[in-house]
Each structure stands twice: as structure tokens, then as C-alpha cells.
Amino acid sequence: MNSPPEPASAILDDFDSRPGSATSLIRTVLGAYVRDLGGWVAIADFVGLMQAVGIPSESTRIAVTRLKKKGVLRARVCDGRNGYEVTEQAEAMFSRGDPRIFGFRQMAEGDPWRLISFTIPETQRAARHQLRRRLGWIGCGTVSPGLWIAPEYLAEEVGDIVDALGLAAYVTTFVSTSMFVPDSQADAAARWWDLDGIAARHRDFLTRHRAALSTTEEVSPREAFVRFAPLLDEWRIIPYIDPGLPAGMLPDDWPGSDSVRLFASARDRYLTGSREWVRSIQSRLPA
């Protein structure tokens, strides 16, 4: 019997869950660790993983059920053990996010822009709302309600969103290498993006994690997981809402560069060891 199609929601990146919540942390662990296991994990082992970062077993099971309904996970029994595997649609979502999360993208002066123009009929109001919401989630700026702007390297992600929402007939995009504004490009950027909100995210990340990463102490693989999984969960939103604008469009005290360096330091220090620990507690892998 053929399996039913996965919900379309898994195709689009999901930022509904608040960083630090059970659902958000589980999503982060799926993307960074369960995929490293081959995409399947026994539910008993997964409960143990999440307990290590403070998520009670019942909360893990409830969150897993939610992610199953969203099409991120599906149940699968392997070698007699109950577990869950990452769906193909969710794997595509995670794969899209990997380069952005683990290697922050940054525009240089003179790099091209992608302009996104749309006029969507009132009968498609819900889809129009979703389009604006999703464009904002991936770092696009709002020039006007029907005209958005993004670094050209976001073009493929923009196209994925438009196609998934079925709005290709209403959207036209352009590539531009020049920008003329009535004031300065920095002033324009402040109008088109919520730079204050993005900067606050960077500063909060720095405040919470700078001290812990200032020491040179060696940590066990388990401790590396305990430290890195919540840090990654908080970080993974930042490279989406921050489009990586060129320095000339940003305030002089922009904190983004410092937080990018801090995350890179944490990644280099903890990711390999934490993955080793996760592999060590997975009792048996699927055939």
C-alpha cells in the first residue's frame, strides 16, 4: 500500500515554535543530530536525548506528535523498536537550512538584489498573508506591501515559497545591481528591515553565550551536546531573519559580526563531540 502524501507544511521552513520550547529544541535536535544518525531514532533513545537538555519525557512525546502532524516526522519500527524518521519533505527543509545556519551568508558591496513584486487577488488573501509572512521569515525586506527586496542568494528560497503556496501566477521577480533612494542606503535598510529587532536578537545571543565560551576547559561529549543543542536552537532563527546586508547599509555598532564569530566558535568546539555522544546512545540503527 502506498503511503499517503506528507502534509505540505513540511515543505516550508517552520518558525512557529519559540526557541527554547520543547518543539523548537526537538526540531533542532532532529536537524543537527537525528539526520546524522541516518534520519531515524528510537523513541526511547530520543526521550533520553531530550531529557539531557531539560525536556521531560511527556513533553517530548507531545512535541513529537505535533511534528508528526506537521509532516516533519513519521512513525517507523526498526528491528522491533518503535521510533520516528525524518520525512523527505522535512529533509529537504533541513538541507536548505544547513548552509545558512552553519555558514552565515554575507553580502558584499555591489552584490545583486532580488526584487519580488506581487499583486494577489482578495480571493487569495490567506495565501497573500502567508507569502508576506514567509518572505519576512527568510530575511526579505518590505519596500512596499507589494514589493519586497532580498539579496540575490535568497532567490531560490523565494521561488520555493512562491511555488509551495501556489502563487507563481501572481509574482514577478527582477535582479538589480543598482539602488537609488532619496536618502541613504542605511536609512532605506532601516525602513525595509526591522534592524532594531535583528540587532536585539544578536545582542541577546551574545549576552547569553559569550561568558560560557570564554573558557578553554575541555568538556565531555555529553556536555558538548548539553551546551550546544540549546545554543544552536537559539541561533538557528538569526541567520534567517538577518539577510546579511553589506556593512554600508548597517549601523556602525552592528553586533552581527560578533555573534557570527561566537556561533562559529561554538560550532567548531562542540558539534563533533556532541554528535559522537548522540551516536553512542543510539542503541541500534535501522537496517
CSV table of N, CA and C in Angstrom, one decimal, residues 141-232:
chain,number,residue,atom,x,y,z
A,141,GLY,N,13.2,42.1,2.8
A,141,GLY,CA,12.7,43.4,3.3
A,141,GLY,C,11.5,43.9,2.6
A,142,THR,N,10.7,44.8,3.2
A,142,THR,CA,9.5,45.3,2.6
A,142,THR,C,9.7,46.7,2.1
A,143,VAL,N,9.8,46.9,0.8
A,143,VAL,CA,9.9,48.2,0.2
A,143,VAL,C,8.5,48.9,0.2
A,144,SER,N,7.5,48.1,-0.1
A,144,SER,CA,6.1,48.5,-0.1
A,144,SER,C,5.3,47.2,0.0
A,145,PRO,N,4.0,47.2,0.4
A,145,PRO,CA,3.2,46.0,0.6
A,145,PRO,C,3.3,45.0,-0.6
A,146,GLY,N,3.5,45.4,-1.8
A,146,GLY,CA,3.6,44.5,-2.9
A,146,GLY,C,4.9,44.4,-3.6
A,147,LEU,N,5.9,45.0,-2.9
A,147,LEU,CA,7.3,45.0,-3.4
A,147,LEU,C,8.3,44.7,-2.3
A,148,TRP,N,9.0,43.5,-2.4
A,148,TRP,CA,9.9,43.1,-1.4
A,148,TRP,C,11.3,43.0,-2.0
A,149,ILE,N,12.3,43.0,-1.2
A,149,ILE,CA,13.7,43.0,-1.6
A,149,ILE,C,14.5,42.0,-0.8
A,150,ALA,N,15.5,41.4,-1.5
A,150,ALA,CA,16.3,40.4,-0.8
A,150,ALA,C,17.6,40.3,-1.5
A,151,PRO,N,18.7,39.9,-0.8
A,151,PRO,CA,19.9,39.5,-1.5
A,151,PRO,C,19.6,38.5,-2.6
A,152,GLU,N,20.3,38.5,-3.7
A,152,GLU,CA,20.1,37.6,-4.8
A,152,GLU,C,20.3,36.1,-4.3
A,153,TYR,N,21.1,35.9,-3.3
A,153,TYR,CA,21.3,34.5,-2.9
A,153,TYR,C,20.1,33.9,-2.2
A,154,LEU,N,19.1,34.7,-2.0
A,154,LEU,CA,17.8,34.2,-1.5
A,154,LEU,C,16.8,33.8,-2.5
A,155,ALA,N,17.2,34.0,-3.8
A,155,ALA,CA,16.2,33.8,-4.9
A,155,ALA,C,15.6,32.4,-4.9
A,156,GLU,N,16.4,31.4,-4.8
A,156,GLU,CA,15.9,30.1,-4.8
A,156,GLU,C,14.9,29.8,-3.7
A,157,GLU,N,15.2,30.3,-2.5
A,157,GLU,CA,14.3,30.1,-1.4
A,157,GLU,C,13.0,30.9,-1.6
A,158,VAL,N,13.1,32.1,-2.2
A,158,VAL,CA,11.9,32.8,-2.5
A,158,VAL,C,11.0,32.0,-3.5
A,159,GLY,N,11.7,31.5,-4.5
A,159,GLY,CA,10.9,30.7,-5.5
A,159,GLY,C,10.3,29.4,-4.9
A,160,ASP,N,10.9,28.8,-4.0
A,160,ASP,CA,10.4,27.6,-3.3
A,160,ASP,C,9.1,28.0,-2.5
A,161,ILE,N,9.1,29.2,-1.9
A,161,ILE,CA,8.0,29.6,-1.1
A,161,ILE,C,6.8,29.9,-2.0
A,162,VAL,N,7.1,30.7,-3.1
A,162,VAL,CA,6.0,31.0,-4.1
A,162,VAL,C,5.4,29.8,-4.7
A,163,ASP,N,6.2,28.8,-5.1
A,163,ASP,CA,5.7,27.6,-5.7
A,163,ASP,C,4.9,26.8,-4.7
A,164,ALA,N,5.4,26.7,-3.4
A,164,ALA,CA,4.7,25.9,-2.4
A,164,ALA,C,3.3,26.5,-2.1
A,165,LEU,N,3.2,27.8,-2.2
A,165,LEU,CA,1.9,28.5,-1.9
A,165,LEU,C,1.0,28.6,-3.1
A,166,GLY,N,1.5,28.1,-4.3
A,166,GLY,CA,0.7,28.2,-5.5
A,166,GLY,C,0.5,29.5,-6.0
A,167,LEU,N,1.5,30.4,-5.9
A,167,LEU,CA,1.3,31.9,-6.2
A,167,LEU,C,2.1,32.3,-7.4
A,168,ALA,N,2.7,31.4,-8.1
A,168,ALA,CA,3.6,31.7,-9.2
A,168,ALA,C,3.0,32.6,-10.3
A,169,ALA,N,1.7,32.5,-10.5
A,169,ALA,CA,1.0,33.3,-11.5
A,169,ALA,C,0.9,34.8,-11.1
A,170,TYR,N,1.1,35.1,-9.8
A,170,TYR,CA,0.9,36.5,-9.3
A,170,TYR,C,2.2,37.2,-8.9
A,171,VAL,N,3.3,36.5,-9.1
A,171,VAL,CA,4.6,37.0,-8.6
A,171,VAL,C,5.6,37.2,-9.8
A,172,THR,N,6.2,38.3,-9.8
A,172,THR,CA,7.3,38.6,-10.8
A,172,THR,C,8.5,39.1,-10.0
A,173,THR,N,9.7,38.6,-10.4
A,173,THR,CA,10.9,39.0,-9.7
A,173,THR,C,11.9,39.6,-10.7
A,174,PHE,N,12.7,40.4,-10.2
A,174,PHE,CA,13.8,41.1,-11.0
A,174,PHE,C,15.1,41.0,-10.3
A,175,VAL,N,16.2,41.1,-11.1
A,175,VAL,CA,17.5,41.2,-10.5
A,175,VAL,C,18.0,42.6,-10.7
A,176,SER,N,18.5,43.2,-9.7
A,176,SER,CA,19.0,44.6,-9.8
A,176,SER,C,20.4,44.7,-9.2
A,177,THR,N,21.2,45.5,-9.8
A,177,THR,CA,22.6,45.7,-9.3
A,177,THR,C,22.8,47.2,-8.8
A,178,SER,N,21.7,48.0,-9.0
A,178,SER,CA,21.8,49.4,-8.6
A,178,SER,C,20.6,49.7,-7.7
A,179,MET,N,20.8,50.7,-6.8
A,179,MET,CA,19.7,51.1,-5.9
A,179,MET,C,19.8,52.6,-5.7
A,180,PHE,N,18.7,53.3,-6.0
A,180,PHE,CA,18.7,54.8,-5.8
A,180,PHE,C,17.6,55.1,-4.9
A,181,VAL,N,17.9,55.7,-3.8
A,181,VAL,CA,16.9,56.1,-2.7
A,181,VAL,C,17.0,57.6,-2.4
A,182,PRO,N,16.0,58.2,-1.8
A,182,PRO,CA,16.0,59.6,-1.6
A,182,PRO,C,16.9,60.0,-0.5
A,183,ASP,N,17.3,59.1,0.4
A,183,ASP,CA,18.2,59.5,1.5
A,183,ASP,C,19.5,58.6,1.4
A,184,SER,N,19.8,57.8,2.4
A,184,SER,CA,21.0,56.9,2.3
A,184,SER,C,20.5,55.5,2.2
A,185,GLN,N,21.4,54.6,1.8
A,185,GLN,CA,21.1,53.2,1.8
A,185,GLN,C,20.9,52.7,3.2
A,186,ALA,N,21.6,53.2,4.2
A,186,ALA,CA,21.4,52.8,5.6
A,186,ALA,C,20.0,53.2,6.0
A,187,ASP,N,19.6,54.4,5.7
A,187,ASP,CA,18.2,54.8,6.0
A,187,ASP,C,17.2,53.9,5.4
A,188,ALA,N,17.4,53.6,4.1
A,188,ALA,CA,16.5,52.7,3.4
A,188,ALA,C,16.4,51.3,4.1
A,189,ALA,N,17.6,50.8,4.4
A,189,ALA,CA,17.6,49.5,5.1
A,189,ALA,C,16.8,49.5,6.4
A,190,ALA,N,16.9,50.6,7.1
A,190,ALA,CA,16.2,50.7,8.4
A,190,ALA,C,14.7,50.7,8.2
A,191,ARG,N,14.3,51.2,7.0
A,191,ARG,CA,12.8,51.2,6.7
A,191,ARG,C,12.4,49.9,6.2
A,192,TRP,N,13.2,49.2,5.5
A,192,TRP,CA,12.8,47.9,4.8
A,192,TRP,C,12.9,46.7,5.7
A,193,TRP,N,13.8,46.8,6.7
A,193,TRP,CA,14.0,45.7,7.6
A,193,TRP,C,13.9,46.2,9.0
A,194,ASP,N,13.5,45.3,9.9
A,194,ASP,CA,13.5,45.6,11.4
A,194,ASP,C,14.9,45.4,11.9
A,195,LEU,N,15.8,46.4,11.6
A,195,LEU,CA,17.2,46.2,12.1
A,195,LEU,C,17.3,46.3,13.6
A,196,ASP,N,16.4,47.0,14.3
A,196,ASP,CA,16.5,47.1,15.7
A,196,ASP,C,16.2,45.7,16.3
A,197,GLY,N,15.1,45.0,15.8
A,197,GLY,CA,14.8,43.7,16.2
A,197,GLY,C,15.8,42.7,15.9
A,198,ILE,N,16.5,42.8,14.8
A,198,ILE,CA,17.5,41.8,14.4
A,198,ILE,C,18.7,42.0,15.3
A,199,ALA,N,19.1,43.3,15.5
A,199,ALA,CA,20.2,43.6,16.4
A,199,ALA,C,20.0,43.1,17.8
A,200,ALA,N,18.7,43.2,18.3
A,200,ALA,CA,18.4,42.7,19.6
A,200,ALA,C,18.6,41.2,19.7
A,201,ARG,N,18.3,40.5,18.7
A,201,ARG,CA,18.5,39.0,18.7
A,201,ARG,C,20.0,38.7,18.8
A,202,HIS,N,20.8,39.4,18.0
A,202,HIS,CA,22.2,39.2,18.1
A,202,HIS,C,22.8,39.5,19.5
A,203,ARG,N,22.3,40.6,20.0
A,203,ARG,CA,22.9,41.0,21.4
A,203,ARG,C,22.4,40.1,22.4
A,204,ASP,N,21.2,39.6,22.4
A,204,ASP,CA,20.7,38.6,23.4
A,204,ASP,C,21.5,37.3,23.3
A,205,PHE,N,21.8,36.9,22.0
A,205,PHE,CA,22.6,35.7,21.8
A,205,PHE,C,24.0,35.9,22.4
A,206,LEU,N,24.6,37.0,22.2
A,206,LEU,CA,25.9,37.3,22.7
A,206,LEU,C,25.9,37.4,24.3
A,207,THR,N,24.9,38.0,24.8
A,207,THR,CA,24.8,38.1,26.3
A,207,THR,C,24.7,36.8,26.9
A,208,ARG,N,23.9,35.9,26.3
A,208,ARG,CA,23.7,34.6,27.0
A,208,ARG,C,24.8,33.6,26.8
A,209,HIS,N,25.6,33.7,25.8
A,209,HIS,CA,26.6,32.7,25.5
A,209,HIS,C,28.0,33.1,25.5
A,210,ARG,N,28.3,34.4,25.5
A,210,ARG,CA,29.7,34.9,25.4
A,210,ARG,C,30.5,34.3,26.6
A,211,ALA,N,30.0,34.4,27.8
A,211,ALA,CA,30.8,34.0,29.0
A,211,ALA,C,31.1,32.5,29.0
A,212,ALA,N,30.1,31.7,28.6
A,212,ALA,CA,30.3,30.3,28.6
A,212,ALA,C,31.4,29.9,27.6
A,213,LEU,N,31.5,30.6,26.5
A,213,LEU,CA,32.5,30.3,25.5
A,213,LEU,C,33.9,30.9,25.7
A,214,SER,N,34.0,31.7,26.8
A,214,SER,CA,35.3,32.4,27.0
A,214,SER,C,36.3,31.5,27.7
A,215,THR,N,35.8,30.4,28.3
A,215,THR,CA,36.8,29.5,28.9
A,215,THR,C,37.3,28.5,27.9
A,216,THR,N,38.5,27.9,28.3
A,216,THR,CA,39.1,26.9,27.4
A,216,THR,C,39.0,25.5,28.0
A,217,GLU,N,38.2,25.3,29.0
A,217,GLU,CA,38.1,24.0,29.6
A,217,GLU,C,37.6,22.9,28.6
A,218,GLU,N,38.1,21.7,28.7
A,218,GLU,CA,37.6,20.6,27.9
A,218,GLU,C,36.3,20.1,28.5
A,219,VAL,N,35.4,19.7,27.6
A,219,VAL,CA,34.1,19.2,28.1
A,219,VAL,C,33.9,17.8,27.5
A,220,SER,N,33.1,17.0,28.1
A,220,SER,CA,32.8,15.6,27.7
A,220,SER,C,31.9,15.7,26.5
A,221,PRO,N,31.8,14.7,25.6
A,221,PRO,CA,30.8,14.7,24.5
A,221,PRO,C,29.4,14.9,25.0
A,222,ARG,N,29.0,14.4,26.1
A,222,ARG,CA,27.6,14.6,26.6
A,222,ARG,C,27.4,16.1,27.0
A,223,GLU,N,28.4,16.7,27.6
A,223,GLU,CA,28.3,18.1,28.0
A,223,GLU,C,28.4,19.0,26.8
A,224,ALA,N,29.1,18.5,25.7
A,224,ALA,CA,29.1,19.3,24.5
A,224,ALA,C,27.7,19.4,23.9
A,225,PHE,N,26.9,18.2,24.0
A,225,PHE,CA,25.6,18.2,23.5
A,225,PHE,C,24.7,19.1,24.4
A,226,VAL,N,24.8,19.0,25.7
A,226,VAL,CA,24.0,19.8,26.6
A,226,VAL,C,24.3,21.3,26.3
A,227,ARG,N,25.5,21.7,26.0
A,227,ARG,CA,25.8,23.1,25.8
A,227,ARG,C,25.3,23.6,24.4
A,228,PHE,N,25.6,22.7,23.4
A,228,PHE,CA,25.4,23.2,22.0
A,228,PHE,C,24.0,23.1,21.5
A,229,ALA,N,23.2,22.1,21.9
A,229,ALA,CA,21.9,22.0,21.3
A,229,ALA,C,21.0,23.2,21.6
A,230,PRO,N,21.0,23.7,22.9
A,230,PRO,CA,20.2,24.9,23.2
A,230,PRO,C,20.8,26.2,22.5
A,231,LEU,N,22.1,26.2,22.4
A,231,LEU,CA,22.7,27.4,21.7
A,231,LEU,C,22.3,27.4,20.3
A,232,LEU,N,22.4,26.2,19.6
A,232,LEU,CA,22.0,26.1,18.2
A,232,LEU,C,20.5,26.4,18.0
